[in-house]
mmCIF file of C-alpha atoms in Angstrom:
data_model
loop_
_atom_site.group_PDB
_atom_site.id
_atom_site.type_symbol
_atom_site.label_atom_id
_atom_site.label_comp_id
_atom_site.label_asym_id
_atom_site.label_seq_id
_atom_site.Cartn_x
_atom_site.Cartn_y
_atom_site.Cartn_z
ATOM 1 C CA UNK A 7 5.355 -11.156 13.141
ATOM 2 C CA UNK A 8 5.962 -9.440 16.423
ATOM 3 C CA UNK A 9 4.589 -6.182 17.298
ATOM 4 C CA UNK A 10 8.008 -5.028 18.203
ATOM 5 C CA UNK A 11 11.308 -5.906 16.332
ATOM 6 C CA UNK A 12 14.703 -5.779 18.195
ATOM 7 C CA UNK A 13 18.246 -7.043 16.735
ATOM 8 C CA UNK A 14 19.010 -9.068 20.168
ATOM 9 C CA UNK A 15 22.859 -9.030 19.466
ATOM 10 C CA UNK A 16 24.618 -9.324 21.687
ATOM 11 C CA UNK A 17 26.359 -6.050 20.432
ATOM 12 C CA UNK A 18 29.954 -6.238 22.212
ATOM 13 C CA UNK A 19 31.764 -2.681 21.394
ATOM 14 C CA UNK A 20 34.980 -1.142 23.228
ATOM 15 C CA UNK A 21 34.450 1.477 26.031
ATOM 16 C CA UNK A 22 34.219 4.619 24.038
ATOM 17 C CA UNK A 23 32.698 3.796 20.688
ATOM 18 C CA UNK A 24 29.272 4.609 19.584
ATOM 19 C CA UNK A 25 26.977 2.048 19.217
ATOM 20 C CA UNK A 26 23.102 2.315 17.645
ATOM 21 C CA UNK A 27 20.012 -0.012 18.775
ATOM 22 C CA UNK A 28 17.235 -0.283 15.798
ATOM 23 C CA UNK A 29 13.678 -1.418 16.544
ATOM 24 C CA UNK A 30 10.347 -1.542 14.309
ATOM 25 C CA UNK A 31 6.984 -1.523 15.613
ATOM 26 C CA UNK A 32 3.688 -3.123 13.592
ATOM 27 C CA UNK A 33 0.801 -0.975 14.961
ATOM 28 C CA UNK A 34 0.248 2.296 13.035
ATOM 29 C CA UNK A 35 -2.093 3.272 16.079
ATOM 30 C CA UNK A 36 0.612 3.232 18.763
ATOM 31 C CA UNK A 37 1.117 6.524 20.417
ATOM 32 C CA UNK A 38 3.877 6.925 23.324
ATOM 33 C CA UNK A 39 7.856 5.331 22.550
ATOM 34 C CA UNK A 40 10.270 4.645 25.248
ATOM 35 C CA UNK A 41 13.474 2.763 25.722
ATOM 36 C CA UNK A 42 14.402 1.004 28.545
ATOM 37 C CA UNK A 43 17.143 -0.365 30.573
ATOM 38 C CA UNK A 44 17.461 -3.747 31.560
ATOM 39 C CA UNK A 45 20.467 -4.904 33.574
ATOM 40 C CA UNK A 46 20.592 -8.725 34.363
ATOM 41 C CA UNK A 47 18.283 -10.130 36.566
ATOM 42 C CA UNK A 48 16.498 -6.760 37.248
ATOM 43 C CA UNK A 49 13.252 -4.787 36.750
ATOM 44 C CA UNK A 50 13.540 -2.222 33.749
ATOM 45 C CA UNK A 51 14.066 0.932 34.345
ATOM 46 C CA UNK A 52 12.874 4.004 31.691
ATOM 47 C CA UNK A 53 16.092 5.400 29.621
ATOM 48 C CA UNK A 54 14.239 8.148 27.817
ATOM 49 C CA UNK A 55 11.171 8.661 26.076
ATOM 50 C CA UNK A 56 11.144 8.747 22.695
ATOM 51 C CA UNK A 57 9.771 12.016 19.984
ATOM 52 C CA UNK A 58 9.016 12.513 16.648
ATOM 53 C CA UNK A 59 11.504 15.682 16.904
ATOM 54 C CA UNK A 60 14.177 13.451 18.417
ATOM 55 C CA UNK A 61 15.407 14.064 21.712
ATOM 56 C CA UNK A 62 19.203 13.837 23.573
ATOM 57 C CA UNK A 63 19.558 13.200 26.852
ATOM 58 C CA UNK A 64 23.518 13.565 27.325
ATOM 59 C CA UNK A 65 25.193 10.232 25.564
ATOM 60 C CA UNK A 66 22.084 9.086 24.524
ATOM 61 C CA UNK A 67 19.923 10.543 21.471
ATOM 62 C CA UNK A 68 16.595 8.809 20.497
ATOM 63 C CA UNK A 69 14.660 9.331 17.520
ATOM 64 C CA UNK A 70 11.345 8.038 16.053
ATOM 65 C CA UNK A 71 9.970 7.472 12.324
ATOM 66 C CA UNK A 72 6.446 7.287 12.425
ATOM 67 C CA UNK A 73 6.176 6.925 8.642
ATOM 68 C CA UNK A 74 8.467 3.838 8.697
ATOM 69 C CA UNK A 75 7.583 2.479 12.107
ATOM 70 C CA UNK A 76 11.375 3.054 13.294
ATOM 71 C CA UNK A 77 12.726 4.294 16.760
ATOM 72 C CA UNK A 78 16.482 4.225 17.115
ATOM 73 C CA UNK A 79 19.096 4.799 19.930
ATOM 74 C CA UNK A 80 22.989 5.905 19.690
ATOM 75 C CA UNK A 81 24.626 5.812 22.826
ATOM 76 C CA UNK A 82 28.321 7.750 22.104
ATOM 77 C CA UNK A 83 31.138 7.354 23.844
ATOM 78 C CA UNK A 84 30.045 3.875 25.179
ATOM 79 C CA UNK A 85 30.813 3.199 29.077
ATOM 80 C CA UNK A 86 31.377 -0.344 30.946
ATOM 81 C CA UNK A 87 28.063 0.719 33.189
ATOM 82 C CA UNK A 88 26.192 1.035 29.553
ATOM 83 C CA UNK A 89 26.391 -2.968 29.555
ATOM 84 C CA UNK A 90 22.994 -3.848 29.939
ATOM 85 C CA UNK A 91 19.366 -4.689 28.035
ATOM 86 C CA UNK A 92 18.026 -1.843 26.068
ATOM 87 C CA UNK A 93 14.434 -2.879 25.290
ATOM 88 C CA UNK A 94 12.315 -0.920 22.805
ATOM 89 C CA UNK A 95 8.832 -0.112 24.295
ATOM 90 C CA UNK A 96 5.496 0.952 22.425
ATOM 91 C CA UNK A 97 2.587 2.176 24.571
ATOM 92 C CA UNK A 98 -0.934 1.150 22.821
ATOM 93 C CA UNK A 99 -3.302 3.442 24.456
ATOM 94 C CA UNK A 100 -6.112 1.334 23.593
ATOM 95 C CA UNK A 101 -4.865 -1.836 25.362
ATOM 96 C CA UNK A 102 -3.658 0.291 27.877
ATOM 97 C CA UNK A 103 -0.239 -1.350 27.614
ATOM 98 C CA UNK A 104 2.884 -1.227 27.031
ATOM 99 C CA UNK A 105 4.399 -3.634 24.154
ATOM 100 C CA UNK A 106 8.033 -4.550 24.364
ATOM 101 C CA UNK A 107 10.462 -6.009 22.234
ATOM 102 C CA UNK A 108 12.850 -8.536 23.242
ATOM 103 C CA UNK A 109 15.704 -6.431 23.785
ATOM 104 C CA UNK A 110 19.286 -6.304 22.617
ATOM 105 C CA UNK A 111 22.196 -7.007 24.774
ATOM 106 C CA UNK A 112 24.950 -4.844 24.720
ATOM 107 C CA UNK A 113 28.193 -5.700 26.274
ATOM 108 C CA UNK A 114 30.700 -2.606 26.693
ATOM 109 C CA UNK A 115 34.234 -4.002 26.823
ATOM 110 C CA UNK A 116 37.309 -2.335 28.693
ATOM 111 C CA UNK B 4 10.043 7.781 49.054
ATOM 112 C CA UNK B 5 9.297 4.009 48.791
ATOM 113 C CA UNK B 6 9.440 2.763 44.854
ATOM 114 C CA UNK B 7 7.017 -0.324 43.686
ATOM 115 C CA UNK B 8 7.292 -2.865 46.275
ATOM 116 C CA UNK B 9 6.497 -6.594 45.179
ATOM 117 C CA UNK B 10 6.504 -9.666 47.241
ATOM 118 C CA UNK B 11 7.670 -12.703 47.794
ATOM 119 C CA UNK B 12 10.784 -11.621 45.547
ATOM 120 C CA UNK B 13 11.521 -15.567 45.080
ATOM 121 C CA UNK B 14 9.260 -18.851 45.275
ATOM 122 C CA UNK B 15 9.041 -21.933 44.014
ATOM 123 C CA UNK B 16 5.977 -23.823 42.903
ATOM 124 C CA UNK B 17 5.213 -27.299 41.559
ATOM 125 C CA UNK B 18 3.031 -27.808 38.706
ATOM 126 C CA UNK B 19 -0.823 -27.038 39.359
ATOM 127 C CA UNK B 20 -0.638 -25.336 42.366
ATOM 128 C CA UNK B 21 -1.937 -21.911 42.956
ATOM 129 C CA UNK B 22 0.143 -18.869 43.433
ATOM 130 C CA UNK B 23 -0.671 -15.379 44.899
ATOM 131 C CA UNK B 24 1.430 -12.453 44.359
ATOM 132 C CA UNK B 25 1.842 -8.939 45.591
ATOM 133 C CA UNK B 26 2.389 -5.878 44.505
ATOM 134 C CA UNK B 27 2.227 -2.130 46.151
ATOM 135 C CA UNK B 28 2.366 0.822 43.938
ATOM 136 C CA UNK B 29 4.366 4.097 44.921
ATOM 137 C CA UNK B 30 2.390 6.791 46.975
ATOM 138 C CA UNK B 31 -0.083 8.664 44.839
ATOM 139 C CA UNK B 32 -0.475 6.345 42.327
ATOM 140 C CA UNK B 33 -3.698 5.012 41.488
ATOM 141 C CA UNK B 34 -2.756 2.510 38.323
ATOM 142 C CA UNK B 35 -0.935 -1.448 38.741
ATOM 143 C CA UNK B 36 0.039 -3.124 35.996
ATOM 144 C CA UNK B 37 1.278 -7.104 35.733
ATOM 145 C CA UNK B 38 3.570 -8.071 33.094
ATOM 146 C CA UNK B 39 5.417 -11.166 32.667
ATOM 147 C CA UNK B 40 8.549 -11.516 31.403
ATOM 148 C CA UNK B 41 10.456 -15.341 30.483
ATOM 149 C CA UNK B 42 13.891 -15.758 30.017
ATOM 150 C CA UNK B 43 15.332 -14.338 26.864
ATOM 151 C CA UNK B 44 12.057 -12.053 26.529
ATOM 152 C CA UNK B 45 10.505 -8.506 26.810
ATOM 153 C CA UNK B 46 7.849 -8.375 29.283
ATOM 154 C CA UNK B 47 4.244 -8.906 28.360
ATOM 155 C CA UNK B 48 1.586 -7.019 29.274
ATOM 156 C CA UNK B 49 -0.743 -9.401 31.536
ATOM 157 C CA UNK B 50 -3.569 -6.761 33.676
ATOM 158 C CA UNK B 51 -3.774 -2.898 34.132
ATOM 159 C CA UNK B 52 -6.041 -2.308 36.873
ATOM 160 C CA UNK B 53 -7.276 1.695 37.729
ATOM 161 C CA UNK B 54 -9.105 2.322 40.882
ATOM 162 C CA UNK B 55 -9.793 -1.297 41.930
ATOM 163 C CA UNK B 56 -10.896 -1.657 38.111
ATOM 164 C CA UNK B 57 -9.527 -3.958 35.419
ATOM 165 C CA UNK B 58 -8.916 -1.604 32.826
ATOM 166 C CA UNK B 59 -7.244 -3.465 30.224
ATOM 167 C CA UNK B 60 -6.132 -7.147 29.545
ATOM 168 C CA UNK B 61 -3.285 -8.829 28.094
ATOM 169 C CA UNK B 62 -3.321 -12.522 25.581
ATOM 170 C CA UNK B 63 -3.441 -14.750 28.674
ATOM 171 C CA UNK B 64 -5.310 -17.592 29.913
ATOM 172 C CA UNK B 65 -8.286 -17.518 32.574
ATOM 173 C CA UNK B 66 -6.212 -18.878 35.050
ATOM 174 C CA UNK B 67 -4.301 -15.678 35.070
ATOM 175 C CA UNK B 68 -6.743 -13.220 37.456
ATOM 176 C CA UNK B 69 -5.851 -10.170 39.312
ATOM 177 C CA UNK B 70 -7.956 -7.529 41.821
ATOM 178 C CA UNK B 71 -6.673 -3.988 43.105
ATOM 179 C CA UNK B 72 -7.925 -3.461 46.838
ATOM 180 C CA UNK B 73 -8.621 0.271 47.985
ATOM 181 C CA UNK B 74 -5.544 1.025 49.239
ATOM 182 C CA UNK B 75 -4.602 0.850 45.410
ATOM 183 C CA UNK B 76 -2.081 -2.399 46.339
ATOM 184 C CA UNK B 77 -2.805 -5.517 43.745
ATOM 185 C CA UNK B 78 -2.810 -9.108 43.542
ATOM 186 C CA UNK B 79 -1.908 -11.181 40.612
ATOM 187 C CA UNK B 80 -3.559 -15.163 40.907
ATOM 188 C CA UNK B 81 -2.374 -18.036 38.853
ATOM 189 C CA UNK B 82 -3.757 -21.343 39.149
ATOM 190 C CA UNK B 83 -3.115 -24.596 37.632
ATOM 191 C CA UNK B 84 0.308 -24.085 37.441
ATOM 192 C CA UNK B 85 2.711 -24.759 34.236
ATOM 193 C CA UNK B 86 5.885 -25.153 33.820
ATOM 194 C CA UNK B 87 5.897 -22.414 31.128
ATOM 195 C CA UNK B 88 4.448 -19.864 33.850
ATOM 196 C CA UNK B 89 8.455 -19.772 35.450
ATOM 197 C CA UNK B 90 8.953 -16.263 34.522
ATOM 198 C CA UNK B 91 10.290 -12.762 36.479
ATOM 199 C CA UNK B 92 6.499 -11.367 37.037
ATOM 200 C CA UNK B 93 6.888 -7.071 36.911
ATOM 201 C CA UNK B 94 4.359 -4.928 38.853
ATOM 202 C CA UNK B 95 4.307 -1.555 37.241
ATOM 203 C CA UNK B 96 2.900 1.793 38.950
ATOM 204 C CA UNK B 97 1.732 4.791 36.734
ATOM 205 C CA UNK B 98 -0.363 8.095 38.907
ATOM 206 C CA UNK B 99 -3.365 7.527 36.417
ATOM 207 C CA UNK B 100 -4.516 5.176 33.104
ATOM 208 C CA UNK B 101 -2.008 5.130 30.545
ATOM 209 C CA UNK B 102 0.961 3.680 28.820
ATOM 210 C CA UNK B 103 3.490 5.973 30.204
ATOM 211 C CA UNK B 104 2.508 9.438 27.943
ATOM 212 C CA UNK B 105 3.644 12.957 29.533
ATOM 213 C CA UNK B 106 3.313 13.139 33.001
ATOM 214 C CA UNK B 107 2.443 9.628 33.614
ATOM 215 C CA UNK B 108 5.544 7.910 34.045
ATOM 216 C CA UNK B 109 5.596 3.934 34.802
ATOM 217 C CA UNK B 110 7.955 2.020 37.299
ATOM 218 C CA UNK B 111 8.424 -1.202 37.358
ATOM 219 C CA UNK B 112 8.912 -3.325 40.960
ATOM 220 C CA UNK B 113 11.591 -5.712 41.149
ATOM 221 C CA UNK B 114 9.735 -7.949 40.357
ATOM 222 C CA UNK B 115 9.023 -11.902 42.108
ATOM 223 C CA UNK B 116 11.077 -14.598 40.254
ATOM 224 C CA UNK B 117 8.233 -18.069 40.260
ATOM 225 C CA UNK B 118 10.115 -21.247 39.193
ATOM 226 C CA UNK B 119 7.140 -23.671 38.936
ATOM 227 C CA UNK B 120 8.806 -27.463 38.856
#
């Protein structure tokens, strides 16, 4: 079983619908959540960070179930420049690393 | 500000030959990290290395070595080759030891593309 679990789609939605990412994560221990960005053939690059509260950051809302092992992301209002990787990223503290899953693609269609 | 800077961006290698690759983290920051991402994959963690100390290793062979100099720069070594090491290998730069927690934010080079044939 992987450590983290991403659906890797593709998802392909039209511009302006809302579309949520789903991820799981195996280690109990893990303590810091993120999503990233991945466009093709690039580095990732950090979306948002992820909280127990949940957190927004303008078309994007994150949340995390540390009971179930769950972090989500709804992008609304979907835009062609949204097309892109979104990996799902657990930091393990002791490892000292950062565990990713293997993305899902999402492809944002005019 | 400069960001991560990794070199080459592109090589080519044939199958057990060495490999040497660079990486030089933003201003300020003291912590490299090597990841290695193949096609169709999330990167995987490889070294984290904290003033000119390994500080944490990932599941990968001994012919996967690294070393941070002074200047806090790093250098990831692969010998003997394989054609499964053809992968986008990601330098990433936090300020201190961590997995990206408040205040210690990572970024990621571009990364150097190895094709080993």
């Amino acid at each position: 079983r992987k450590e983290v679990e991403q659906d890797p789609g593709p998802f392909n939605v039209p511009e302006g619908a809302t579309v949520a990412f789903n991820c799981t994560y195996s280690n109990s221990a893990s303590q810091s959540f993120f999503w990233y960005r991945q466009d093709c053939r690039k580095e990732p690059k950090l979306l948002m960070s992820v909280y127990s509260s949940g957190n927004e950051d303008g078309r994007f809302t994150a949340q995390l179930n540390r009971a179930s092992q769950y972090i989500s992301l709804l992008i609304r209002d979907s835009k062609l420049s949204d097309s892109a990787t979104y990996l799902c990223v657990v930091g393990d503290t002791g490892r000292r690393a950062l565990t990713f899953g293997s993305g899902t693609r999402l492809q944002v269609q005019p | 500000d400069a960001g991560v800077t990794q070199s080459p961006t592109h090589l080519i290698k044939t199958r057990g030959q060495h490999v040497t690759l660079r990486c030089s983290p933003i201003s300020g920051h003291k912590s490299v990290s090597w990841y290695q991402q193949v096609l169709g994959q999330g990167p995987q963690f490889i070294f984290q290395y904290y003033e000119k100390e390994e500080r944490g290793r990932g599941n990968f062979p001994d012919r996967f070595s690294a070393r941070q100099f002074p200047n806090y720069s790093s250098e990831l070594n692969v010998n003997a080759l394989l054609l499964g090491d053809s992968a986008l290998y990601l330098c990433a730069s936090t300020k201190g030891v961590g997995t990206g927690d408040s205040g210690n934010t990572i970024y990621f080079g571009e990364g150097s593309w190895l094709t080993v044939v």
